[in-house]
Coordinates of C-alpha atoms in Angstrom, one line a residue:
M226 CA 0.0 0.0 0.0
A227 CA 3.1 2.3 0.1
G228 CA 2.6 5.3 -2.1
E229 CA -1.2 5.1 -2.0
S230 CA -3.4 7.6 -0.1
F231 CA -6.7 7.6 1.8
H232 CA -9.2 10.2 3.0
C233 CA -9.4 10.6 6.8
S234 CA -13.1 10.6 7.9
L235 CA -12.3 12.8 11.0
C236 CA -10.0 15.6 9.9
G237 CA -10.9 15.4 6.2
R238 CA -7.3 15.4 5.0
R239 CA -6.0 13.2 2.2
V240 CA -3.1 11.2 3.8
K241 CA -0.3 9.6 1.8
I242 CA 0.8 6.2 3.0
Q243 CA 4.6 6.3 3.1
S244 CA 5.4 3.6 5.7
R245 CA 3.7 0.9 7.8
S246 CA 3.0 3.4 10.6
D247 CA 0.9 5.5 8.3
M248 CA -1.5 2.6 7.6
P249 CA -5.0 3.8 8.4
V250 CA -7.6 2.3 10.7
L251 CA -9.9 1.5 7.8
D252 CA -13.2 -0.2 7.5
P253 CA -13.3 -1.8 4.1
N254 CA -17.1 -2.1 4.0
T255 CA -17.9 1.6 4.7
G256 CA -14.7 3.3 3.6
F257 CA -14.4 4.9 7.1
G258 CA -10.8 5.6 7.9
I259 CA -8.8 7.4 10.7
C260 CA -5.3 8.8 10.2
K261 CA -2.4 8.4 12.6
S262 CA -2.6 12.1 13.7
C263 CA -6.2 11.8 14.6
I264 CA -5.6 8.6 16.6
K265 CA -2.8 10.4 18.6
N266 CA -5.2 13.3 19.3
I267 CA -8.0 10.9 20.5
Y268 CA -5.6 9.1 22.7
H269 CA -4.3 12.4 24.2
F270 CA -7.9 13.6 24.9
I271 CA -8.7 10.3 26.6
E272 CA -5.6 10.5 28.8
E273 CA -6.4 14.1 29.8
D274 CA -10.0 13.2 30.6
E275 CA -8.9 10.2 32.8
M276 CA -6.4 12.4 34.6
H277 CA -9.0 15.1 35.2
S278 CA -11.5 12.5 36.3
S279 CA -9.0 10.9 38.7
R280 CA -8.2 14.3 40.3
S281 CA -11.8 15.2 40.6
N282 CA -12.6 11.8 42.2
K283 CA -9.8 12.3 44.7
K284 CA -11.0 15.8 45.6
N285 CA -14.5 14.5 45.9
F286 CA -13.5 11.6 48.1
N287 CA -11.3 13.9 50.2
Y288 CA -14.4 16.1 50.8
Q289 CA -16.5 13.1 51.7
L290 CA -13.9 11.9 54.1
G291 CA -13.9 15.3 55.8
E292 CA -17.7 15.1 56.2
L293 CA -17.6 11.5 57.4
L294 CA -15.0 12.4 60.1
A295 CA -16.9 15.6 61.1
K296 CA -20.1 13.6 61.6
N297 CA -18.7 10.5 63.2
K298 CA -16.4 11.3 66.1
P299 CA -15.7 8.3 68.4
H300 CA -18.3 9.3 71.0
V301 CA -21.0 9.6 68.2
I302 CA -20.1 6.1 66.9
K303 CA -20.3 4.6 70.3
E304 CA -23.7 6.3 71.0
Y305 CA -25.0 4.7 67.8
L306 CA -23.7 1.3 68.7
D307 CA -25.3 1.6 72.2
E308 CA -28.7 1.6 70.4
F309 CA -28.1 -1.9 69.1
I310 CA -25.5 -3.6 71.3
I311 CA -26.0 -4.4 74.9
M312 CA -22.9 -4.3 77.2
Q313 CA -19.5 -4.7 75.6
E314 CA -18.6 -1.1 76.6
R315 CA -14.9 -1.5 76.1
A316 CA -15.2 -3.2 72.8
K317 CA -17.5 -0.4 71.5
K318 CA -15.0 2.2 72.5
I319 CA -12.1 0.4 70.9
L320 CA -14.0 -0.1 67.6
S321 CA -15.2 3.5 67.6
V322 CA -11.6 4.9 67.9
A323 CA -10.2 2.3 65.4
A324 CA -12.7 3.3 62.7
Y325 CA -12.3 7.0 63.3
N326 CA -8.5 6.8 63.2
H327 CA -8.5 4.6 60.1
Y328 CA -10.4 7.3 58.1
K329 CA -8.3 10.1 59.6
R330 CA -5.2 8.2 58.3
M331 CA -6.8 8.1 54.8
K332 CA -7.5 11.9 54.9
Y333 CA -3.9 12.5 56.1
D334 CA -2.6 10.5 53.1
L335 CA -4.8 12.5 50.7
D336 CA -3.8 15.8 52.2
N337 CA -0.1 15.0 52.2
R338 CA 0.4 13.2 48.9
G339 CA 4.1 12.8 48.0
G340 CA 5.2 13.3 51.7
D341 CA 7.7 11.0 53.2
E342 CA 5.8 10.4 56.4
E343 CA 2.9 7.8 56.5
I344 CA 0.6 6.7 59.2
D345 CA 0.5 2.9 59.5
K346 CA -2.8 1.1 59.1
S347 CA -4.4 -0.2 62.4
N348 CA -6.2 -3.4 61.6
V349 CA -8.2 -5.0 64.4
I350 CA -8.4 -8.4 66.0
I351 CA -11.7 -9.0 67.8
M352 CA -12.1 -11.8 70.3
G353 CA -15.1 -13.1 72.2
P354 CA -17.4 -16.2 72.7
T355 CA -20.0 -17.3 70.2
G356 CA -23.1 -15.0 70.1
C357 CA -21.6 -12.1 72.0
G358 CA -22.1 -9.5 69.2
K359 CA -19.0 -9.4 67.1
T360 CA -20.5 -9.5 63.7
A361 CA -23.6 -7.5 64.7
M362 CA -21.4 -4.7 66.1
L363 CA -19.3 -4.5 62.9
S364 CA -22.4 -4.6 60.7
H365 CA -24.0 -1.6 62.5
L366 CA -20.6 0.2 62.3
S367 CA -20.5 -0.1 58.5
K368 CA -24.2 1.1 58.2
L369 CA -23.4 4.2 60.3
L370 CA -20.3 5.0 58.2
D371 CA -22.2 4.1 54.9
I372 CA -19.3 2.0 53.6
P373 CA -19.2 -1.5 52.1
F374 CA -18.8 -4.3 54.6
A375 CA -18.2 -8.0 53.8
V376 CA -17.8 -11.0 56.0
T377 CA -15.7 -13.9 54.9
D378 CA -15.3 -17.2 56.8
A379 CA -11.5 -17.5 57.3
S380 CA -11.8 -21.2 57.9
S381 CA -12.8 -21.7 54.3
L382 CA -9.6 -20.1 53.0
T383 CA -6.8 -22.4 52.0
E384 CA -3.2 -22.1 50.8
A385 CA -2.6 -22.2 47.1
G386 CA -2.6 -25.8 45.9
F387 CA -5.3 -27.0 48.3
V388 CA -9.0 -27.4 47.5
G389 CA -10.8 -24.3 48.9
A390 CA -11.0 -20.6 48.5
D391 CA -7.9 -18.4 47.9
V392 CA -7.3 -15.5 50.3
E393 CA -8.3 -13.1 47.5
V394 CA -11.9 -14.2 47.9
A395 CA -12.2 -11.8 50.9
V396 CA -11.5 -8.8 48.7
R397 CA -13.8 -10.2 46.0
N398 CA -16.7 -10.4 48.5
L399 CA -16.1 -6.8 49.4
Y400 CA -16.1 -5.8 45.7
Y401 CA -19.6 -7.3 45.3
A402 CA -20.8 -5.7 48.5
A403 CA -19.6 -2.4 47.1
G404 CA -21.8 -2.9 44.0
R405 CA -18.7 -3.8 41.9
N406 CA -17.3 -0.2 42.4
I407 CA -13.6 -0.5 42.8
E408 CA -13.2 2.9 44.5
K409 CA -15.8 2.0 47.2
T410 CA -14.2 -1.4 47.6
E411 CA -10.8 0.2 48.3
H412 CA -12.3 2.1 51.3
G413 CA -14.5 -0.6 52.9
I414 CA -14.3 -3.0 55.8
I415 CA -13.5 -6.7 55.6
Y416 CA -14.3 -9.0 58.5
L417 CA -12.5 -12.3 58.5
D418 CA -14.7 -14.5 60.8
E419 CA -13.5 -17.7 62.4
F420 CA -10.0 -16.5 62.2
D421 CA -9.0 -18.7 65.2
K422 CA -9.7 -21.7 63.0
I423 CA -6.6 -21.0 60.9
A424 CA -4.2 -21.0 63.8
R425 CA -1.3 -23.3 63.0
K426 CA -1.2 -26.8 64.5
S427 CA 2.1 -26.1 66.4
G428 CA 0.2 -23.7 68.6
A429 CA -2.0 -24.4 71.6
N430 CA -4.9 -24.9 69.2
N431 CA -3.3 -28.0 67.7
S432 CA -5.2 -30.9 66.2
I433 CA -4.5 -34.3 64.9
T434 CA -6.6 -33.7 61.8
A435 CA -5.3 -32.5 58.5
D436 CA -4.1 -28.9 58.4
P437 CA -4.9 -27.6 54.9
G438 CA -2.2 -25.0 54.8
H439 CA -3.4 -22.9 57.7
E440 CA 0.0 -21.4 58.4
G441 CA 0.2 -20.8 54.6
V442 CA -3.2 -19.0 54.7
Q443 CA -1.8 -16.7 57.4
Q444 CA 1.3 -16.1 55.3
G445 CA -1.0 -15.4 52.3
L446 CA -2.9 -12.8 54.3
L447 CA 0.2 -10.8 55.3
K448 CA 0.6 -8.5 52.3
M449 CA -3.2 -8.1 51.9
L450 CA -3.5 -6.8 55.6
E451 CA -0.6 -4.4 55.1
G452 CA -1.7 -3.1 51.7
S453 CA -1.1 -4.6 48.3
I454 CA -2.7 -4.9 44.9
V455 CA -5.0 -8.0 44.9
E456 CA -6.1 -9.6 41.7
F457 CA -9.1 -11.8 41.4
T458 CA -11.5 -13.0 38.7
E459 CA -15.3 -12.5 38.5
R460 CA -17.5 -15.0 40.3
G461 CA -18.0 -18.1 38.3
Q462 CA -14.8 -17.7 36.3
R463 CA -12.0 -20.1 36.6
K464 CA -8.6 -18.7 37.6
H465 CA -6.1 -19.2 34.8
P466 CA -3.4 -17.0 33.2
E467 CA -5.6 -15.7 30.4
A468 CA -8.7 -14.9 32.5
P469 CA -9.5 -11.2 32.9
T470 CA -8.8 -10.0 36.4
I471 CA -10.0 -7.1 38.7
K472 CA -7.3 -5.3 40.6
V473 CA -8.0 -3.7 44.0
D474 CA -5.5 -1.9 46.3
T475 CA -6.0 -3.0 49.9
K476 CA -4.0 -0.1 51.4
N477 CA -7.1 1.7 52.7
I478 CA -9.3 -1.3 53.4
L479 CA -9.8 -1.8 57.2
F480 CA -9.3 -5.5 58.1
I481 CA -11.0 -6.9 61.2
V482 CA -10.3 -10.5 62.1
G483 CA -12.3 -12.2 64.7
G484 CA -13.2 -15.5 66.4
A485 CA -14.1 -17.2 69.7
F486 CA -10.5 -18.3 70.3
V487 CA -11.7 -21.2 72.5
G488 CA -9.2 -22.0 75.2
I489 CA -7.1 -18.8 75.0
E490 CA -8.2 -17.9 78.5
K491 CA -6.2 -20.9 79.8
I492 CA -3.1 -19.5 78.0
I493 CA -3.7 -16.1 79.6
E494 CA -4.3 -17.6 83.0
K495 CA -1.1 -19.6 82.8
R496 CA 0.9 -16.5 82.0
V497 CA -0.8 -14.4 84.7
R498 CA -0.4 -17.0 87.4
K499 CA 3.1 -18.0 86.2
G500 CA 2.5 -21.7 86.8
D501 CA 0.4 -21.4 90.0
S502 CA -2.7 -23.5 89.8
N503 CA -5.8 -24.0 91.9
I504 CA -6.6 -27.6 91.1
G505 CA -6.6 -30.8 93.2
F506 CA -8.8 -32.8 95.5
G507 CA -9.4 -29.9 97.8
S508 CA -10.4 -27.4 95.1
E509 CA -13.9 -26.1 94.7
I510 CA -15.8 -26.7 91.4
P511 CA -16.6 -23.3 90.0
S512 CA -20.2 -22.4 89.1
K513 CA -21.2 -21.2 85.6
E514 CA -21.3 -17.6 86.9
D515 CA -17.8 -17.9 88.4
T516 CA -16.5 -19.4 85.1
D517 CA -18.0 -16.5 83.0
A518 CA -16.7 -13.9 85.4
K519 CA -13.2 -15.5 85.3
F520 CA -13.3 -15.6 81.5
N521 CA -14.4 -11.9 81.3
E522 CA -11.5 -10.9 83.7
L523 CA -8.9 -12.9 81.8
I524 CA -9.9 -12.1 78.2
H525 CA -9.2 -8.4 78.7
Q526 CA -5.7 -9.2 79.7
V527 CA -4.8 -10.9 76.4
R528 CA -1.4 -10.0 74.9
P529 CA 0.3 -10.6 71.6
E530 CA 2.4 -13.4 73.1
D531 CA -0.8 -15.3 74.1
L532 CA -2.0 -15.1 70.5
M533 CA 1.4 -16.5 69.3
K534 CA 1.1 -19.4 71.7
Y535 CA -2.4 -20.0 70.4
G536 CA -1.0 -20.4 66.9
I537 CA -1.2 -17.0 65.2
I538 CA 2.1 -16.2 63.5
P539 CA 4.1 -13.2 64.8
E540 CA 4.0 -11.4 61.4
I541 CA 0.2 -11.5 61.4
I542 CA 0.0 -10.2 65.0
G543 CA 2.3 -7.3 64.0
R544 CA -0.3 -6.3 61.3
L545 CA -3.2 -6.4 63.9
P546 CA -2.1 -3.8 66.4
V547 CA -5.6 -3.2 67.9
I548 CA -6.9 -6.0 70.1
C549 CA -10.6 -5.8 70.9
T550 CA -12.1 -8.2 73.5
L551 CA -15.8 -9.0 74.2
E552 CA -17.3 -10.6 77.3
T553 CA -19.6 -13.5 77.8
L554 CA -23.2 -12.5 78.0
D555 CA -25.0 -13.6 81.2
E556 CA -28.8 -14.2 81.6
D557 CA -29.5 -10.5 82.5
A558 CA -27.6 -9.3 79.4
L559 CA -29.6 -11.7 77.2
L560 CA -32.8 -10.5 78.8
R561 CA -31.9 -6.9 77.9
I562 CA -31.0 -7.9 74.3
L563 CA -34.5 -9.4 73.9
T564 CA -36.2 -6.1 74.6
E565 CA -34.0 -3.0 74.7
P566 CA -32.1 -2.5 71.3
K567 CA -33.8 -0.9 68.4
N568 CA -33.9 -4.2 66.6
A569 CA -34.6 -6.3 69.6
P570 CA -36.3 -9.7 68.7
V571 CA -39.4 -9.0 70.8
K572 CA -39.9 -5.6 69.2
Q573 CA -39.6 -7.2 65.7
Y574 CA -42.4 -9.7 66.5
E575 CA -44.5 -7.0 68.1
K576 CA -44.4 -5.1 64.8
L577 CA -45.1 -8.1 62.7
L578 CA -48.2 -9.1 64.7
A579 CA -49.4 -5.5 64.9
M580 CA -49.7 -5.6 61.1
D581 CA -52.4 -8.4 61.7
N582 CA -54.1 -6.2 64.3
V583 CA -52.6 -8.3 67.2
K584 CA -51.0 -7.0 70.4
L585 CA -48.2 -9.3 71.5
E586 CA -47.2 -9.6 75.1
F587 CA -44.3 -11.5 76.7
E588 CA -44.3 -12.3 80.4
E589 CA -41.0 -11.5 82.1
A590 CA -40.7 -15.1 83.2
A591 CA -41.1 -16.2 79.6
L592 CA -38.3 -13.9 78.4
R593 CA -36.0 -15.1 81.2
E594 CA -36.7 -18.7 80.1
V595 CA -35.6 -17.8 76.6
A596 CA -32.4 -16.3 78.0
K597 CA -31.8 -19.5 80.0
M598 CA -32.3 -21.7 76.9
A599 CA -29.8 -19.6 74.9
I600 CA -27.2 -20.1 77.7
E601 CA -27.8 -23.9 77.8
R602 CA -27.3 -24.0 74.0
K603 CA -24.1 -22.1 74.4
T604 CA -24.9 -19.9 71.4
G605 CA -25.4 -16.6 73.1
A606 CA -27.6 -13.9 71.6
R607 CA -27.5 -15.7 68.2
S608 CA -30.2 -18.2 69.2
L609 CA -32.6 -15.9 70.9
K610 CA -34.7 -15.2 67.8
G611 CA -34.7 -18.8 66.8
I612 CA -36.1 -19.9 70.2
I613 CA -39.0 -17.3 70.0
E614 CA -39.6 -18.3 66.3
D615 CA -40.3 -21.9 67.4
V616 CA -42.8 -20.8 70.0
M617 CA -44.5 -18.3 67.7
L618 CA -44.8 -20.5 64.6
D619 CA -48.3 -21.9 65.2
V620 CA -49.6 -18.4 66.4
M621 CA -48.2 -16.7 63.2
F622 CA -49.8 -19.4 61.1
E623 CA -53.3 -19.1 62.7
I624 CA -53.4 -15.3 63.3
P625 CA -54.0 -14.2 59.7
K626 CA -57.1 -16.3 59.3
V627 CA -59.3 -13.6 61.0
T628 CA -58.9 -9.9 61.2
E629 CA -60.5 -8.8 64.5
P630 CA -58.2 -7.2 67.1
R631 CA -56.7 -9.8 69.5
R632 CA -54.1 -10.0 72.2
V633 CA -51.5 -12.8 72.4
V634 CA -49.7 -13.6 75.7
I635 CA -46.6 -15.7 75.8
T636 CA -45.9 -17.4 79.2
E637 CA -43.0 -19.3 80.6
A638 CA -44.9 -22.5 80.0
C639 CA -45.2 -21.6 76.3
I640 CA -41.4 -21.3 76.0
K641 CA -41.0 -24.6 77.7
G642 CA -43.5 -26.2 75.3
E643 CA -46.0 -27.1 78.0
E644 CA -48.8 -25.0 76.6
S645 CA -49.8 -23.0 73.6
P646 CA -49.8 -19.1 73.5
Q647 CA -53.0 -17.6 74.9
I648 CA -55.2 -15.5 72.5
F649 CA -57.7 -13.0 73.9
P650 CA -60.1 -10.5 72.1
L651 CA -58.9 -6.9 72.1
E652 CA -61.2 -3.9 71.7
E653 CA -58.6 -1.4 70.3
N654 CA -57.7 -1.5 66.6
L655 CA -53.9 -1.6 66.2
S656 CA -53.9 -1.0 62.5
A657 CA -55.9 2.2 62.7

């Protein structure tokens, strides 16, 4: 084609083809062609637009960060959490400060781009028994801050080469929680639940069962926790060299890892007592209340060396500088959880039945029995709604059959399964 010429459809010039680089982008069917000069100009315009858009987004995000920090001081965050979470005062303070400082760090980085000084990221490790409010607290925190939040089960993660999920799946879950928006993903919160299940076998949490690369999983999480570019494929796509990937920078993602860490109180007690023990034929058998009080006292004294003995590698602990501990919930605390928070289970059922013109009443003895059953199941607050659901099933099935106002009373015997809930006529109309 050397020596030939063509007409550029954009600039209108007749361009002579002198070398291979002058070859046009040409559609043989329509005769539409673009010269090299126009292609360069288009590319230049795209680059400028992307740079302008990037600067604009950074300015916009910096402004949003300023607003977020102004509205959500630590005391404000804690007051919000108080509306939904009973007890756990120390944990709520720790999380409030950790979240506030994390977003202050991001604002500092944006305000001091190019500076030599950086503020290190303060990821959090949260510890507490099953059903004490770990996930609920973090879920409400993310709602207040209006940022993406994703929970990933750390026990499902495996080292490369084993059957299971790669560590990158945690970031992918956040990506989908953020509506597939990369910028929102890069400023969200990832909660790795059941983190204690990936403690290495050489620690106190050892097991004779197969260890599918648990220490390797911890090693794989290191760079992600500190801040690195994580690549992952879309859901449903197999991971192979030619598969298109999504890249997310984890530098500004707040990582919170949590678990029950069953047995860690024994490691703490051994360190605190330095080998002294209170066991033997003459020792008293502690009650359930004494055991819980002892656990609550010990768990707040946890140190990094206790986590290392449990089986968490030192490098991971160094990237989790904030340790947040939660207490065991006793019967009185569970009773309060049933009725006091904004989203308390009893309030939820009262609203549901009010829509069918029914007033629901729980006797205090009934609620206390629910709390006792939750303690017996060793599931904490997690099982409260399930216990009530079992009792309410038949009532909720029968209630919609008629529309007149009624009153339903739940007694202790109902919770124990000894009698059915009592239904009485009610003169007032709840739906009015």
